[in-house]
mmCIF file of C-alpha atoms and ligand atoms in Angstrom:
data_model
loop_
_atom_site.group_PDB
_atom_site.id
_atom_site.type_symbol
_atom_site.label_atom_id
_atom_site.label_comp_id
_atom_site.label_asym_id
_atom_site.label_seq_id
_atom_site.Cartn_x
_atom_site.Cartn_y
_atom_site.Cartn_z
ATOM 1 C CA MET A 26 -101.921 84.913 -126.470
ATOM 2 C CA SER A 27 -102.797 88.294 -125.422
ATOM 3 C CA ASN A 28 -99.889 91.012 -126.870
ATOM 4 C CA GLN A 29 -100.534 92.566 -123.758
ATOM 5 C CA TRP A 30 -97.011 92.925 -122.808
ATOM 6 C CA LYS A 31 -95.410 93.581 -119.224
ATOM 7 C CA ALA A 32 -91.815 95.026 -118.735
ATOM 8 C CA VAL A 33 -90.432 92.802 -115.629
ATOM 9 C CA CYS A 34 -86.310 94.266 -116.256
ATOM 10 C CA SER A 35 -84.074 95.095 -118.614
ATOM 11 C CA VAL A 36 -80.691 92.712 -120.331
ATOM 12 C CA ALA A 37 -78.584 93.759 -118.121
ATOM 13 C CA ASP A 38 -80.195 93.326 -114.672
ATOM 14 C CA ILE A 39 -80.403 89.255 -116.062
ATOM 15 C CA PRO A 40 -76.252 87.927 -115.004
ATOM 16 C CA VAL A 41 -75.007 86.434 -117.507
ATOM 17 C CA LEU A 42 -75.338 82.257 -117.388
ATOM 18 C CA GLY A 43 -78.343 83.115 -114.712
ATOM 19 C CA ALA A 44 -81.205 84.102 -113.969
ATOM 20 C CA ARG A 45 -83.772 87.109 -112.271
ATOM 21 C CA VAL A 46 -86.502 85.848 -110.121
ATOM 22 C CA VAL A 47 -90.680 87.563 -111.630
ATOM 23 C CA LYS A 48 -92.443 87.389 -108.290
ATOM 24 C CA ARG A 49 -96.068 86.565 -108.426
ATOM 25 C CA ALA A 50 -98.766 86.961 -106.227
ATOM 26 C CA THR A 51 -100.201 83.747 -105.663
ATOM 27 C CA GLN A 52 -97.684 81.208 -108.686
ATOM 28 C CA PRO A 53 -94.628 80.078 -108.544
ATOM 29 C CA ASP A 54 -92.042 82.788 -109.171
ATOM 30 C CA VAL A 55 -91.356 83.223 -113.455
ATOM 31 C CA ALA A 56 -87.123 82.708 -114.334
ATOM 32 C CA ILE A 57 -85.359 84.285 -116.997
ATOM 33 C CA PHE A 58 -82.529 83.352 -118.147
ATOM 34 C CA ARG A 59 -79.799 84.633 -119.918
ATOM 35 C CA ASN A 60 -77.319 82.942 -122.119
ATOM 36 C CA SER A 61 -73.849 83.976 -123.366
ATOM 37 C CA GLU A 62 -75.637 84.969 -126.873
ATOM 38 C CA ASP A 63 -78.336 87.971 -124.792
ATOM 39 C CA ALA A 64 -80.886 85.374 -125.784
ATOM 40 C CA VAL A 65 -83.075 85.667 -123.283
ATOM 41 C CA PHE A 66 -85.826 82.706 -122.483
ATOM 42 C CA ALA A 67 -88.363 82.301 -119.364
ATOM 43 C CA LEU A 68 -90.020 79.713 -117.111
ATOM 44 C CA LEU A 69 -91.418 78.581 -113.930
ATOM 45 C CA ASP A 70 -89.026 78.859 -111.608
ATOM 46 C CA ARG A 71 -89.786 75.191 -110.793
ATOM 47 C CA CYS A 72 -88.185 72.105 -111.740
ATOM 48 C CA PRO A 73 -90.156 69.212 -114.086
ATOM 49 C CA HIS A 74 -88.246 66.362 -111.274
ATOM 50 C CA ARG A 75 -88.688 67.312 -107.903
ATOM 51 C CA GLY A 76 -90.077 71.398 -108.148
ATOM 52 C CA GLY A 77 -85.636 72.365 -107.639
ATOM 53 C CA PRO A 78 -85.129 76.557 -108.476
ATOM 54 C CA LEU A 79 -84.341 76.500 -111.687
ATOM 55 C CA SER A 80 -82.560 80.418 -111.637
ATOM 56 C CA GLN A 81 -80.384 79.017 -108.842
ATOM 57 C CA GLY A 82 -79.242 76.588 -112.134
ATOM 58 C CA ILE A 83 -76.924 77.268 -114.055
ATOM 59 C CA VAL A 84 -76.741 77.704 -117.699
ATOM 60 C CA PHE A 85 -75.065 76.998 -121.261
ATOM 61 C CA GLY A 86 -76.028 77.032 -124.553
ATOM 62 C CA GLU A 87 -80.141 77.515 -124.532
ATOM 63 C CA ARG A 88 -80.207 74.648 -121.810
ATOM 64 C CA VAL A 89 -79.885 75.093 -117.753
ATOM 65 C CA ALA A 90 -78.795 72.237 -115.185
ATOM 66 C CA CYS A 91 -81.345 72.228 -112.349
ATOM 67 C CA PRO A 92 -79.530 73.220 -109.386
ATOM 68 C CA LEU A 93 -80.765 70.078 -107.160
ATOM 69 C CA HIS A 94 -79.912 66.872 -109.118
ATOM 70 C CA ASN A 95 -78.584 68.319 -112.315
ATOM 71 C CA TRP A 96 -81.193 67.634 -115.316
ATOM 72 C CA SER A 97 -80.366 69.608 -118.040
ATOM 73 C CA ILE A 98 -83.549 71.462 -119.109
ATOM 74 C CA GLU A 99 -84.282 73.178 -122.667
ATOM 75 C CA LEU A 100 -84.557 76.985 -122.367
ATOM 76 C CA GLY A 101 -87.080 76.954 -124.901
ATOM 77 C CA SER A 102 -89.261 74.237 -124.180
ATOM 78 C CA GLY A 103 -89.463 73.954 -120.861
ATOM 79 C CA CYS A 104 -88.527 69.847 -120.509
ATOM 80 C CA ALA A 105 -86.219 68.355 -120.348
ATOM 81 C CA VAL A 106 -83.360 66.747 -121.932
ATOM 82 C CA ALA A 107 -83.577 62.186 -122.650
ATOM 83 C CA PRO A 108 -83.530 60.266 -120.471
ATOM 84 C CA ASP A 109 -85.626 62.650 -118.579
ATOM 85 C CA GLU A 110 -88.119 63.444 -118.680
ATOM 86 C CA GLY A 111 -90.960 66.239 -118.110
ATOM 87 C CA CYS A 112 -91.265 69.462 -118.652
ATOM 88 C CA THR A 113 -92.012 73.192 -117.035
ATOM 89 C CA GLN A 114 -94.234 75.614 -118.570
ATOM 90 C CA LYS A 115 -92.424 78.232 -120.251
ATOM 91 C CA PHE A 116 -93.647 81.732 -120.665
ATOM 92 C CA SER A 117 -93.394 84.041 -123.298
ATOM 93 C CA VAL A 118 -90.917 86.522 -123.607
ATOM 94 C CA LYS A 119 -89.787 89.809 -125.603
ATOM 95 C CA VAL A 120 -86.872 91.284 -125.757
ATOM 96 C CA GLU A 121 -86.938 95.210 -126.891
ATOM 97 C CA ASP A 122 -84.679 98.281 -126.724
ATOM 98 C CA GLY A 123 -83.150 95.822 -123.889
ATOM 99 C CA GLN A 124 -86.083 95.416 -121.887
ATOM 100 C CA VAL A 125 -87.514 92.250 -121.217
ATOM 101 C CA TYR A 126 -91.274 91.821 -121.827
ATOM 102 C CA LEU A 127 -93.441 88.723 -120.060
ATOM 103 C CA ASP A 128 -96.854 88.039 -121.391
ATOM 104 C CA VAL A 129 -99.352 89.599 -118.979
ATOM 105 C CA ALA A 130 -102.287 87.169 -119.598
ATOM 106 C CA GLU A 131 -99.756 84.200 -119.128
ATOM 107 C CA LEU A 132 -98.293 86.042 -115.903
ATOM 108 C CA ASN A 133 -101.505 86.268 -114.355
ATOM 109 C CA ALA A 134 -102.957 82.353 -115.299
ATOM 110 C CA THR A 135 -103.017 80.287 -112.444
ATOM 111 C CA VAL A 136 -101.249 76.839 -113.037
ATOM 112 C CA ASP A 137 -104.510 75.957 -114.293
ATOM 113 C CA GLU A 138 -105.451 78.280 -117.163
ATOM 114 C CA ALA A 139 -102.364 78.190 -118.348
ATOM 115 C CA ALA A 140 -102.002 74.044 -118.973
HETATM 116 S S1 FES B 827 -85.454 69.281 -108.539
HETATM 117 FE FE1 FES B 827 -84.256 69.033 -110.471
HETATM 118 S S2 FES B 827 -83.106 67.966 -110.889
HETATM 119 FE FE2 FES B 827 -84.655 67.128 -109.130
#
């Protein structure tokens, strides 16, 4: 991991129990989630099932329910909760003074490099 961080928004910019999307030029977007305890998580905005937009889902606890077929995805790992299977890419995220930072190298990596 690079230790180079990019400020993407403040925690207050993310709706509680919702998400905000960070656009990338050539890669799928990154979804940044905030739960009721103000914990912040970042995942690729693509459900491991059929690519649904996780950023449109509802956060509960440390999971998000995919809006398409209601799979539950663990926000900390990006993995589907059993009996469903599969994981989406997770991103390193850091919160400092209410600012949310993502790892620059992960943001710029192509899907293959990050896998
Ligand atoms: S695409 Fe997410 S549950 Fe089907």
